[in-house]
Tab-separated table of C-alpha atoms and ligand atoms in Angstrom:
chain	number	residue	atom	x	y	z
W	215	UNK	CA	-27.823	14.358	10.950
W	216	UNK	CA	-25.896	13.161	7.816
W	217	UNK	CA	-26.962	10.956	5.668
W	218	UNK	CA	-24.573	8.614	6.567
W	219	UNK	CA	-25.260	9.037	10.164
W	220	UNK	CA	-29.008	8.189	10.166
W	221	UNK	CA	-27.962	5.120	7.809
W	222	UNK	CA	-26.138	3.916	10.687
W	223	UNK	CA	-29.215	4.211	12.745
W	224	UNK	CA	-31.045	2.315	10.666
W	225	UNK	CA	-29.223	-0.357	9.043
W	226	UNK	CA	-26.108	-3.482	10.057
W	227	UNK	CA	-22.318	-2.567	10.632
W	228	UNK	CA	-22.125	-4.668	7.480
W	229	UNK	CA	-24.036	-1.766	5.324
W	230	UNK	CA	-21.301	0.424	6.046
W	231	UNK	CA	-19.858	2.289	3.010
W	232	UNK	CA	-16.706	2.825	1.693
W	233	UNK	CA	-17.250	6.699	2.166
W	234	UNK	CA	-19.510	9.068	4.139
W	235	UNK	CA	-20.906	10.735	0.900
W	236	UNK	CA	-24.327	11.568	0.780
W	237	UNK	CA	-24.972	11.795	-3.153
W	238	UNK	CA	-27.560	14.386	-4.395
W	239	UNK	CA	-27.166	14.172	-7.591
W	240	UNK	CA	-24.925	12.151	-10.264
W	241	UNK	CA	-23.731	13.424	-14.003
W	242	UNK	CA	-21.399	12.037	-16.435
W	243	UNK	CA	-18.173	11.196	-14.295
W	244	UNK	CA	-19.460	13.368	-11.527
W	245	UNK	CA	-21.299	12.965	-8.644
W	246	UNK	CA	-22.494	15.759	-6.284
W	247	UNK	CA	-22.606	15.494	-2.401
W	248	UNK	CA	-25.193	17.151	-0.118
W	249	UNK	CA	-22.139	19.206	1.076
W	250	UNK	CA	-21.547	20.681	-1.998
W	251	UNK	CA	-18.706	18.845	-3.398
W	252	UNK	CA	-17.877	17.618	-7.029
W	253	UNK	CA	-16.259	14.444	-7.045
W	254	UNK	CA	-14.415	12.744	-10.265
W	255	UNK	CA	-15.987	8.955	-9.725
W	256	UNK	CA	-13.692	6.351	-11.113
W	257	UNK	CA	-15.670	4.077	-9.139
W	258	UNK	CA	-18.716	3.862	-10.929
W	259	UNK	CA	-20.684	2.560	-8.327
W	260	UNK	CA	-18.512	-0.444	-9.084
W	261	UNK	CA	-18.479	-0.840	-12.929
W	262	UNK	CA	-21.921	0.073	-13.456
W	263	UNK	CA	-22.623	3.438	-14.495
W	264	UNK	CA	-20.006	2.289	-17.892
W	265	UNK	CA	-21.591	5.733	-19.801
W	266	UNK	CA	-21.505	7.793	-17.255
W	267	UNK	CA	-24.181	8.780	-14.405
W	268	UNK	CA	-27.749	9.266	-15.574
W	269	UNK	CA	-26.739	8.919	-19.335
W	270	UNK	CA	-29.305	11.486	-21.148
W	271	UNK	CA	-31.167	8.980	-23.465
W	272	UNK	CA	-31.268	6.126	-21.301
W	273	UNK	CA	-32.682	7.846	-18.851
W	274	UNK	CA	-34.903	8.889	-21.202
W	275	UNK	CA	-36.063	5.508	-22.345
W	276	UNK	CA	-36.543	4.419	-18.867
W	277	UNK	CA	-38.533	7.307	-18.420
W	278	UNK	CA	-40.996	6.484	-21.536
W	279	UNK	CA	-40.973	2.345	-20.871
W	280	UNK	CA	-42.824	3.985	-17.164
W	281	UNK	CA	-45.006	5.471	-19.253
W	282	UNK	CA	-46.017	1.977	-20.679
W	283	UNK	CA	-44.939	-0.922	-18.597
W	284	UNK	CA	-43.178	-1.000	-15.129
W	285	UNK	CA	-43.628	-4.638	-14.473
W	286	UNK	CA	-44.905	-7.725	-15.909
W	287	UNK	CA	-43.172	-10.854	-15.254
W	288	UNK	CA	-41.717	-12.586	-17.406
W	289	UNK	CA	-42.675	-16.235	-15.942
W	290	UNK	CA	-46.221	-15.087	-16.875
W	291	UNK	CA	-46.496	-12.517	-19.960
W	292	UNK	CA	-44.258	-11.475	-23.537
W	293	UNK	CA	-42.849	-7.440	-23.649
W	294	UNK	CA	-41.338	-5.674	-26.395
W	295	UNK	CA	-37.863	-4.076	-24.663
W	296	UNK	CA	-37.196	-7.852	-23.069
W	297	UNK	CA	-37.680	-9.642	-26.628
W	298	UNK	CA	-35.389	-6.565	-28.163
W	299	UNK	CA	-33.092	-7.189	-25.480
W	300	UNK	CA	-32.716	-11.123	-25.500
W	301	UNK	CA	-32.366	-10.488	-29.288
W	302	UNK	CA	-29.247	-8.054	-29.032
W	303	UNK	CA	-27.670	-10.009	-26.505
W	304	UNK	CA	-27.718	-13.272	-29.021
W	305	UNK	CA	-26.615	-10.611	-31.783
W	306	UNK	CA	-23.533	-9.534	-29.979
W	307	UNK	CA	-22.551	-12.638	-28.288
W	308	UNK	CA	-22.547	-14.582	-31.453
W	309	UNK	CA	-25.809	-15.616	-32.431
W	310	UNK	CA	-25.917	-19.103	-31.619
W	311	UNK	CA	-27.270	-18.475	-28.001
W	312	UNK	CA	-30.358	-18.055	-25.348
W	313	UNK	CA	-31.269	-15.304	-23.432
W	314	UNK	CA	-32.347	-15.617	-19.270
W	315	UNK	CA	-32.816	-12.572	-17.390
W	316	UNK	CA	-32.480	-11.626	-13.861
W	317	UNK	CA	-31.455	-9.007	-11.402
W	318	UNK	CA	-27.880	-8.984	-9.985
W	319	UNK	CA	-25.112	-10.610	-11.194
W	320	UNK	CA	-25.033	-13.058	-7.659
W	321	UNK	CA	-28.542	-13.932	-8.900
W	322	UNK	CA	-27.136	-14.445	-12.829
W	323	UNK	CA	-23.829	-16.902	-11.299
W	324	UNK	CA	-26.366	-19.095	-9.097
W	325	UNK	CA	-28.392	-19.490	-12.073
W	326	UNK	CA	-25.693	-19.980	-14.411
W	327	UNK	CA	-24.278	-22.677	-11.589
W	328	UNK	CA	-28.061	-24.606	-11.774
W	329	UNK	CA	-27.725	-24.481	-15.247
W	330	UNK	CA	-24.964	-26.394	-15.527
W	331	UNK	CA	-26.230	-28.372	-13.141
W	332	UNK	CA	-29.207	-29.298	-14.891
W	333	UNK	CA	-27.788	-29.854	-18.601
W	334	UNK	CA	-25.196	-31.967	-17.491
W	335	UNK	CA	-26.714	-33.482	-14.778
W	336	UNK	CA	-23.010	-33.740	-12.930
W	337	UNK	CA	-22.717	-32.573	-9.481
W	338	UNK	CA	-18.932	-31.150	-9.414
W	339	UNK	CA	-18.105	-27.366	-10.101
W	340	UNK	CA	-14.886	-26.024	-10.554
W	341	UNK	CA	-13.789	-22.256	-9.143
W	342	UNK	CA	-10.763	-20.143	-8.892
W	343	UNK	CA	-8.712	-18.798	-5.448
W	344	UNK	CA	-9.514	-15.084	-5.697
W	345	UNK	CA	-12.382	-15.157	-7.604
W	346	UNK	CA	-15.269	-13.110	-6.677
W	347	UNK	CA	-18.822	-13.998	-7.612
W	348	UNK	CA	-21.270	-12.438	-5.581
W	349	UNK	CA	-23.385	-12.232	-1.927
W	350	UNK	CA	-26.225	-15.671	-2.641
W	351	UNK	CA	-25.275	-19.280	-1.332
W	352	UNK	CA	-24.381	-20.355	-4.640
W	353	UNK	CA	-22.009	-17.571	-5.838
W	354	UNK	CA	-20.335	-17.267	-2.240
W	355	UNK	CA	-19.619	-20.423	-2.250
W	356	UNK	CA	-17.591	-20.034	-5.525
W	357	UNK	CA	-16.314	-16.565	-4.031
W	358	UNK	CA	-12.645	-17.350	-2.688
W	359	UNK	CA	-11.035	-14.120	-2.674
W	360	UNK	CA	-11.698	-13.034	0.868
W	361	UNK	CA	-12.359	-15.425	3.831
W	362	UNK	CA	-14.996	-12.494	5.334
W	363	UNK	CA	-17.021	-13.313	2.562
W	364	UNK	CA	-17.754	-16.943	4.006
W	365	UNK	CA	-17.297	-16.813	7.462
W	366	UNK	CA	-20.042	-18.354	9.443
W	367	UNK	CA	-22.279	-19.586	6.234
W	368	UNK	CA	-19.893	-22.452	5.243
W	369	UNK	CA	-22.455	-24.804	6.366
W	370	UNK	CA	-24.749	-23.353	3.895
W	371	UNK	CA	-22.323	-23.213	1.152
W	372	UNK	CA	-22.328	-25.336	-2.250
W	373	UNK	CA	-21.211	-28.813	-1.617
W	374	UNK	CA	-18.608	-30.538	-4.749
W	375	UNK	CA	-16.598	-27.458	-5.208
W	376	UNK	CA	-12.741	-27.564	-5.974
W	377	UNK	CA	-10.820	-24.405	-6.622
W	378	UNK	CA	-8.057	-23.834	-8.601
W	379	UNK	CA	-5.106	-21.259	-8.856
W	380	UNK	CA	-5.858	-18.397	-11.655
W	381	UNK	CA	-2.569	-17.568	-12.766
W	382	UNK	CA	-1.705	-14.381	-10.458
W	383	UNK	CA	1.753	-13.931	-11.726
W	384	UNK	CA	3.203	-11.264	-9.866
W	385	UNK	CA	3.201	-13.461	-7.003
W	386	UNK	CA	3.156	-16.909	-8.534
W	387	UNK	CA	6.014	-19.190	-6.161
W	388	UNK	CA	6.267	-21.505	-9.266
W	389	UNK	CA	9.510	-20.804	-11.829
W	390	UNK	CA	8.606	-17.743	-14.319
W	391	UNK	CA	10.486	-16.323	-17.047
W	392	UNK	CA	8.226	-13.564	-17.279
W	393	UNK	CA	7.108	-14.678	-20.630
W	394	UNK	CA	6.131	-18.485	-20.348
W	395	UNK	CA	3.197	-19.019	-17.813
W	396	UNK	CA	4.661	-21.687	-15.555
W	397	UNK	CA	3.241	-25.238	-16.001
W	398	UNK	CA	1.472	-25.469	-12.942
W	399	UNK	CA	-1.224	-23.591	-13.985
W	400	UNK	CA	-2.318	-26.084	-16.847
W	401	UNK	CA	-0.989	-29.281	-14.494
W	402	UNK	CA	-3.158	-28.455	-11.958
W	403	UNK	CA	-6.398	-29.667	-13.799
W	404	UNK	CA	-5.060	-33.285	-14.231
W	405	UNK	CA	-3.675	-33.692	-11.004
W	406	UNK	CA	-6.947	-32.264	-9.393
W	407	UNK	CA	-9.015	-35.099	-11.734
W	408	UNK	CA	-6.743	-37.743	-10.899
W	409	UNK	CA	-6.470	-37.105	-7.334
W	410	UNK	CA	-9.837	-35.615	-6.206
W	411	UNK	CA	-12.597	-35.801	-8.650
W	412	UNK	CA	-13.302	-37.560	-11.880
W	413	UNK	CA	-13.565	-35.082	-14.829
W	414	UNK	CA	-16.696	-36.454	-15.822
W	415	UNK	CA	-18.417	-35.411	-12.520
W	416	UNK	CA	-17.582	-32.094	-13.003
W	417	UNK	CA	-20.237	-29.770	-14.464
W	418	UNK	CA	-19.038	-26.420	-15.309
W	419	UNK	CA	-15.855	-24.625	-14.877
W	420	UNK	CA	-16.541	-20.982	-13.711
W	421	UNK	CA	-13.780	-17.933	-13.788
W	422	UNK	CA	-13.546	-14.670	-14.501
W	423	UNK	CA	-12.229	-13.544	-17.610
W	424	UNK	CA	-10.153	-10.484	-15.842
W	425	UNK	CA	-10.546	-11.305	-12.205
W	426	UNK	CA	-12.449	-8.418	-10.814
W	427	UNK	CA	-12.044	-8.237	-6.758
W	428	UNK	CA	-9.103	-10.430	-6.899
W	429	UNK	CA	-7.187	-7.445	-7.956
W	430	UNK	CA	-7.959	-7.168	-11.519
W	431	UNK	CA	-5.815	-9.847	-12.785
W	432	UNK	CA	-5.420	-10.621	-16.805
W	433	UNK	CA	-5.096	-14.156	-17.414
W	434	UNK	CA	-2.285	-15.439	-20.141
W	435	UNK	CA	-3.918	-16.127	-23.564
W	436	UNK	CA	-2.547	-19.545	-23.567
W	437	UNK	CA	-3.987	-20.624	-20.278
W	438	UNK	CA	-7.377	-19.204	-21.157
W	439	UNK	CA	-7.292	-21.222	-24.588
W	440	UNK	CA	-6.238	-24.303	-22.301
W	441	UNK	CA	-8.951	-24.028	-20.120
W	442	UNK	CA	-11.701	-24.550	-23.083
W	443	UNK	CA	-9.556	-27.347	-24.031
W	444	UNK	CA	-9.992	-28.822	-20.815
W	445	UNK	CA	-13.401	-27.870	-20.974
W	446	UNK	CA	-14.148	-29.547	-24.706
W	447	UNK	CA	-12.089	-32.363	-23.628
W	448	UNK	CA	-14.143	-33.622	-20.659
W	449	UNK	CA	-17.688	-32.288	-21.594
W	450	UNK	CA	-17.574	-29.656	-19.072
W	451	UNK	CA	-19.132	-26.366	-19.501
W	452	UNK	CA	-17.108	-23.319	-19.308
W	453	UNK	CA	-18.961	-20.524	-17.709
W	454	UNK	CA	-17.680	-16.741	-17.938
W	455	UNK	CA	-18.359	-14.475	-15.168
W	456	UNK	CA	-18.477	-11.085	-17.266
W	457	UNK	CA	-20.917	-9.285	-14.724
W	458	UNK	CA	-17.684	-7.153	-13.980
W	459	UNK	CA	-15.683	-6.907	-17.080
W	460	UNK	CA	-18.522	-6.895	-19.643
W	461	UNK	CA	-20.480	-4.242	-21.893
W	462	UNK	CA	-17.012	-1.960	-23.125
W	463	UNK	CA	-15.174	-2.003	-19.440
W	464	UNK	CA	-12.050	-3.456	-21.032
W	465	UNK	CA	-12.457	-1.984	-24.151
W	466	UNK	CA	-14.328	-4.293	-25.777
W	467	UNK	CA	-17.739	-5.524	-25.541
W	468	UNK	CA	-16.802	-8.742	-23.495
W	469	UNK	CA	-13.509	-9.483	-22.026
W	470	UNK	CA	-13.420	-12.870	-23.780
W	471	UNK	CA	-13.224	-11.269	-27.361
W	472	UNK	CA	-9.335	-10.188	-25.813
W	473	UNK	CA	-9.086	-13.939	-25.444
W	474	UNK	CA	-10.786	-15.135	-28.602
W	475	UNK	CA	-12.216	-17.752	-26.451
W	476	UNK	CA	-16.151	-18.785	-25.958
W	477	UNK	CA	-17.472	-19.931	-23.103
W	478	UNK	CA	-20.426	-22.674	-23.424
W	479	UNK	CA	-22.643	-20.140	-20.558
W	480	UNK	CA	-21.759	-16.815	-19.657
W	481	UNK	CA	-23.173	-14.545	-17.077
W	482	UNK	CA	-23.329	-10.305	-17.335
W	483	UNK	CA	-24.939	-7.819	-15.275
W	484	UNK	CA	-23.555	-4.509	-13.929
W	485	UNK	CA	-23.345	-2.336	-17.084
W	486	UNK	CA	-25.884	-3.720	-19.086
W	487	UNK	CA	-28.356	-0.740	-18.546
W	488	UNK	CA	-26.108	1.634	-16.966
W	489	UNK	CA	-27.609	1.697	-13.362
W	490	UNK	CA	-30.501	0.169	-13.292
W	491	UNK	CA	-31.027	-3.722	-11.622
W	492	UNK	CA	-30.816	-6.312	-14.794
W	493	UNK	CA	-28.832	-9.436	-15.107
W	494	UNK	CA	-28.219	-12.097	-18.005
W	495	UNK	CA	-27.292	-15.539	-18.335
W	496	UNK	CA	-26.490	-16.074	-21.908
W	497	UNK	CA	-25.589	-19.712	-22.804
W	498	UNK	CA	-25.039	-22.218	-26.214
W	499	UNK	CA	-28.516	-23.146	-27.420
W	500	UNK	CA	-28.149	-26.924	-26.871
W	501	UNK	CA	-28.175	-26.195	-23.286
W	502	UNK	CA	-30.570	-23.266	-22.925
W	503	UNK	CA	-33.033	-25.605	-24.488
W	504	UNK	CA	-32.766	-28.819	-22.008
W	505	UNK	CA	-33.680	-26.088	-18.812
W	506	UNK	CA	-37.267	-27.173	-18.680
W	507	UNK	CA	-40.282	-25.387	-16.963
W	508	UNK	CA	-39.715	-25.273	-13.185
W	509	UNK	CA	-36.035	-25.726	-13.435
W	510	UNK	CA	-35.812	-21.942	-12.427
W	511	UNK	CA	-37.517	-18.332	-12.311
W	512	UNK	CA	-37.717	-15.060	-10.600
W	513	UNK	CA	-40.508	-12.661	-10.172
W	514	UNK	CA	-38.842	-9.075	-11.234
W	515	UNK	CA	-35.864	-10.527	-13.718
W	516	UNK	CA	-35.976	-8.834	-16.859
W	517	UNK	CA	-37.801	-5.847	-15.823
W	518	UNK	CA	-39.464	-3.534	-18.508
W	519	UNK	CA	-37.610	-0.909	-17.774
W	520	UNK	CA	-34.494	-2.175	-16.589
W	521	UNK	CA	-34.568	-3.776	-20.252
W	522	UNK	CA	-35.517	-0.534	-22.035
W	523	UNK	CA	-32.089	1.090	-20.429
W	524	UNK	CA	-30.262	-1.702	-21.243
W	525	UNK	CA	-31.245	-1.531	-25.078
W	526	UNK	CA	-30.627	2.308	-25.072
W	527	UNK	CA	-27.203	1.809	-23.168
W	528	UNK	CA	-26.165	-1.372	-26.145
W	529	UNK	CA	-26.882	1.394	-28.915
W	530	UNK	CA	-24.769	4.168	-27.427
W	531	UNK	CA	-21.683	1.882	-26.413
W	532	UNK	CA	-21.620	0.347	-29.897
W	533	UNK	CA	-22.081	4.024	-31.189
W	534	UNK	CA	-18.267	3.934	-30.546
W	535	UNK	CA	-18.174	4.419	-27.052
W	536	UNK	CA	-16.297	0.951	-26.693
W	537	UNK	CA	-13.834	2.268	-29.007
W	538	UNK	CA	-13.151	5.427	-26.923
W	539	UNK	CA	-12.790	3.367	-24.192
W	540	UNK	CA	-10.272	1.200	-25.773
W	541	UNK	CA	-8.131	4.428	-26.566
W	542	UNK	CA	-8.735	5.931	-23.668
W	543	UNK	CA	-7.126	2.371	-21.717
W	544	UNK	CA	-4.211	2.956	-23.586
W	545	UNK	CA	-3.431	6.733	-22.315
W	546	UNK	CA	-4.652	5.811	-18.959
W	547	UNK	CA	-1.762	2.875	-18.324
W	548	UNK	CA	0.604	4.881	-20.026
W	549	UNK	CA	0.078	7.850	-17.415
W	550	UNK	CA	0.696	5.127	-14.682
W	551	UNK	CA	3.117	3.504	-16.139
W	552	UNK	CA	5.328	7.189	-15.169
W	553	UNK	CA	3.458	7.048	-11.770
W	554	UNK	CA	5.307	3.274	-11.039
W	555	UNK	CA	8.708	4.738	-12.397
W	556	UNK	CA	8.531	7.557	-9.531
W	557	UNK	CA	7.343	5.587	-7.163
W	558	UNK	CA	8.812	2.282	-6.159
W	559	UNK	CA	5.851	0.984	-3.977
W	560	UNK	CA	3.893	0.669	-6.885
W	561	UNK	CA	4.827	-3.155	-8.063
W	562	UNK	CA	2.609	-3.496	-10.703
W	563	UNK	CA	-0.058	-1.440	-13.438
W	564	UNK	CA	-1.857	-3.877	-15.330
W	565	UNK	CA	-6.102	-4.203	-16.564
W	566	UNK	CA	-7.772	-4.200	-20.043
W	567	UNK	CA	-9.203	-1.233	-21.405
W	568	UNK	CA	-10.627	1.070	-18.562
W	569	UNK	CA	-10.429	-1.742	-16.106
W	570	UNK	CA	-7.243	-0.734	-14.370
W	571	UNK	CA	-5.573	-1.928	-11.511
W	572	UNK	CA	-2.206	-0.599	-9.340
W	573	UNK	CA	-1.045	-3.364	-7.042
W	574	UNK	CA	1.476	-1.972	-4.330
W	575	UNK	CA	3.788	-3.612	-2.431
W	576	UNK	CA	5.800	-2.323	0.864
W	577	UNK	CA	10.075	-2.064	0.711
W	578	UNK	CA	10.154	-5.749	1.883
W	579	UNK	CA	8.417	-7.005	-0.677
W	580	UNK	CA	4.907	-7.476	1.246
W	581	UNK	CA	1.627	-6.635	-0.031
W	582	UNK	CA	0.779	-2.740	0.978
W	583	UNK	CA	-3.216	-3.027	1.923
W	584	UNK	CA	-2.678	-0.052	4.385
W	585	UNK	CA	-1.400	2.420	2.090
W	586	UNK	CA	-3.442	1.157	-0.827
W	587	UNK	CA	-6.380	2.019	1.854
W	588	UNK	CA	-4.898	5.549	2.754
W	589	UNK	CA	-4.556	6.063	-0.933
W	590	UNK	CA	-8.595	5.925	-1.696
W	591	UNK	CA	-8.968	7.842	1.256
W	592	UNK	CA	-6.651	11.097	0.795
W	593	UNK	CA	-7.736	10.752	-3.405
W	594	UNK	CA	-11.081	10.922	-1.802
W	595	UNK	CA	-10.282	14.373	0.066
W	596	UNK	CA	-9.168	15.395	-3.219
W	597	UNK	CA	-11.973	15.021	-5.183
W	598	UNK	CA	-11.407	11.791	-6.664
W	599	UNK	CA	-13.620	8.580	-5.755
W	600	UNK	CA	-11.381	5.214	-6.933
W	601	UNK	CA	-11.671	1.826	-5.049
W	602	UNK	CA	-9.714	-0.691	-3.665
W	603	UNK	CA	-9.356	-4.421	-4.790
W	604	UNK	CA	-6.881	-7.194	-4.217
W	605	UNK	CA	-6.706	-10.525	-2.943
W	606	UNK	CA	-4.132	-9.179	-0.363
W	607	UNK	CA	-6.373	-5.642	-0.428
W	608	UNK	CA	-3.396	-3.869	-1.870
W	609	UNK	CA	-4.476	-2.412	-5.314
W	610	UNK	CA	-6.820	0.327	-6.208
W	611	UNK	CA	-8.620	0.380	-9.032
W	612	UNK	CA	-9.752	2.587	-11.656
W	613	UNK	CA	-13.153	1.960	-13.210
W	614	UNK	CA	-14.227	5.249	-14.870
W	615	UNK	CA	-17.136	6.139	-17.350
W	616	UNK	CA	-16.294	4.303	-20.258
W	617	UNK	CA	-16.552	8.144	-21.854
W	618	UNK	CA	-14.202	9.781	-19.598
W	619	UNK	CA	-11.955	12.452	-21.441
W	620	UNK	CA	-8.321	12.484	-21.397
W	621	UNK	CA	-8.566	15.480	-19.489
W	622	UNK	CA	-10.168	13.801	-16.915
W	623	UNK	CA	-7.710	10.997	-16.843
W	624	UNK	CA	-5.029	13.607	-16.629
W	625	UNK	CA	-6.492	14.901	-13.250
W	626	UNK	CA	-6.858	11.706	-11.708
W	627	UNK	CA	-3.394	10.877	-12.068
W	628	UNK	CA	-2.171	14.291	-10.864
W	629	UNK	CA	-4.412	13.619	-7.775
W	630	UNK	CA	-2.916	10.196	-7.447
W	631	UNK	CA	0.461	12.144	-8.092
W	632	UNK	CA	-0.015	14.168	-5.128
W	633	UNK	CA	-1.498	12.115	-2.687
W	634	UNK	CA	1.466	9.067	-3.551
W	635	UNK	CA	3.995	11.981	-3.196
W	636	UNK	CA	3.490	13.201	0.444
W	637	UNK	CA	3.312	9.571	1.566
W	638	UNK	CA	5.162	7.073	-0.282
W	639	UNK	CA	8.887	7.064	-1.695
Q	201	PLP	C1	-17.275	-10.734	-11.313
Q	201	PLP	C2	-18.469	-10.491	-10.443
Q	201	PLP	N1	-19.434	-11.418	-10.392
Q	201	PLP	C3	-20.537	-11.250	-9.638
Q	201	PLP	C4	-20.707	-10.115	-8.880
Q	201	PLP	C5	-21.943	-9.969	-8.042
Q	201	PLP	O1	-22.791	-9.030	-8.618
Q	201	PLP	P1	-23.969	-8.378	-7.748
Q	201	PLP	O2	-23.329	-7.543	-6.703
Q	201	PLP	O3	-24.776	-7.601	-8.738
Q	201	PLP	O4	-24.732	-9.517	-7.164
Q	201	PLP	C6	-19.735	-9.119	-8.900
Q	201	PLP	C7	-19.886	-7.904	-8.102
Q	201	PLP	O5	-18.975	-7.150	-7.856
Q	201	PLP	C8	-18.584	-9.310	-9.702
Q	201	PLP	O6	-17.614	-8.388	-9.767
């Protein structure tokens, strides 16, 4: 039997994959199946491996934290890699800022959520349509990009929640020049605080920088700056979710710095050690310091050695890494930008950095989920492993190693070539 096969045995319908692949080994932007096959993985087992699969000297300083600490908890004792860490963090998110560790990034948005919570002792949050946060109460509830994700646990779900539209402008119904964003975007926060709550119930504002699972969606640079304003305003705290975008995916360390806004909380997981289970929430000082003893915790957050990758994978992407990756966004879009010329199902390129998303669209103008499906499936029988995304499941997505080579890029696209040219027009 397959490794898929005996999964199937042993676990849900719900823990079915994307693929059938049984992995034996990964390497750089490979991975190897138990068949024998090399496959180019632009997936990254979904923005994580951001240096590549089993990155030579983080693996090594995994390997040598084993050798010293595994696991000590950080509600009980003090280790080196999770001081170093907390310290680096501050360093590179602008020093004025605390440090709390966890595991996922679900596990980093709840917390972020109680946070808020707590500081500002309001019970309102605010969310996005199409955002995607993550699989725990708290983040599902402020996950509104797919109905599926919900079904059945509304009950359960965070009560005081009001989402907003994030400005998806390819299919916005409101007026749009194609340069101004259209003034429903920044209207919507006073009619939805003089219609449905007061802003000074509201906690926290939370929203991707680049909307991940939504379709990988940049926001304009004038509605993000609004946002704070409506933020600094009202006293409500404006939380990033950057477990997606963050550590070099769009080309810079954060996705904010694109913005040159700050959020008051911010949450990261994903790439921060290149593979292995670590999560942040990294917030202003003033409100770090009023979460008191008790407010929250978690028995493996900030794990030795999840820590000592994550300070190993810090030094290599500022080694110039993000840079590469920055350079390397630039030839990518410009390769698809002749793939949407040739093809006129392909509506839209658009992402930061190696964050890349193709929307596609059918000849009547609807969203194209089916061939954006059959897409990732025939790239897959060509040796290249890219995703889907989209609120209306019609993009895929690129989300290589942050140190992918142009060559490599070049090979993607003339797999995406081929496979777009025996089925679409
Ligand atoms: C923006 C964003 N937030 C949160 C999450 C949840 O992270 P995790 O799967 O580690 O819980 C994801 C996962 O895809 C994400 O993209």
């Amino acid at each position: 039997m397959t490794l898929a096969q005996r999964c199937k045995e042993v676990m849900p319908p719900m823990a079915n994959r994307v693929t059938d692949l049984g992995i034996v080994k990964g390497e750089g932007c490979y991975l190897y199946t138990d068949d024998g096959r090399k496959i180019l993985d632009f997936a990254c087992g979904i923005g994580v491996c951001n240096l590549g699969h089993n990155y030579p000297s983080v693996v090594e300083a995994a390997k040598k934290q084993m050798d010293h600490l595994v696991h000590g908890c950080h509600n009980l004792v003090y280790y080196e890699p999770y001081v170093e860490l907390a310290e680096k963090l501050v360093e590179i998110t602008g020093g004025d800022r605390k440090v709390y560790f966890a595991n996922s990034g679900a596990e980093a948005v709840d917390g972020a959520l109680k946070l808020a919570k707590y500081a500002s002792k309001r019970p309102a949050v605010i969310g996005f349509k199409g955002a995607f946060h993550g699989r725990t109460m708290g983040a599902a509830t402020m996950t509104a990009s797919n109905s599926a994700y919900r079904k059945y646990y509304e009950t359960g779900l965070m009560t005081n929640v009001y989402y907003l539209d994030y400005p998806y402008l390819l299919h916005t119904p409101y007026p749009y020049d194609g340069i101004h964003t259209p003034e429903f975007y920044f209207k919507q926060f006073d009619e939805l605080f003089s219609k449905l709550v007061a802003p000074e119930q509201v906690a926290c504002i939370l929203m991707e920088p680049v909307q991940g699972e939504g379709g990988y969606i940049v926001p304009p640079v004038d509605w993000m700056k609004y946002v704070r304003e409506v933020c600094d305003k009202y006293g409500i705290y404006l939380i990033y979710d950057e477990v997606q975008s963050g550590f070099g995916r769009t080309g810079k360390m954060f996705a904010q710095e694109h913005f040159a806004v700050r959020p008051d909380i911010m949450t990261c997981a994903k790439g921060i050690a290149n593979g292995l289970p670590l999560s942040a929430i990294i917030g202003k000082k003033e409100i770090m310091d009023q979460w008191l003893p008790g407010a929250h915790g978690g028995t493996f957050g900030g794990n030795p050695v999840s820590c000592a990758a994550a300070n190993e994978t810090i030094r290599v992407l500022e080694s110039g890494v993000i840079d590469h990756a920055a350079k390397m966004g630039v030839y990518f879009r410009e390769k698809l930008k002749l793939i949407k010329e040739k093809y006129s199902c392909v509506a839209e390129v658009r992402g930061l950095g190696l964050m890349i998303g193709v929307e596609l669209m059918d000849e009547k103008g609807n969203p194209a989920a089916e061939l954006a499906n059959t897409i990732q499936k025939k790239a897959l029988e060509e040796g290249l492993f890219i995703l889907t995304c989209g609120s209306y499941k019609n993009c895929f997505r690129f989300i290589p190693p942050l140190i992918v080579t142009e060559k490599e890029v070049d090979t993607a696209v003339n797999i995406i070539d081929k496979v777009m040219g025996a089925i679409c027009k």
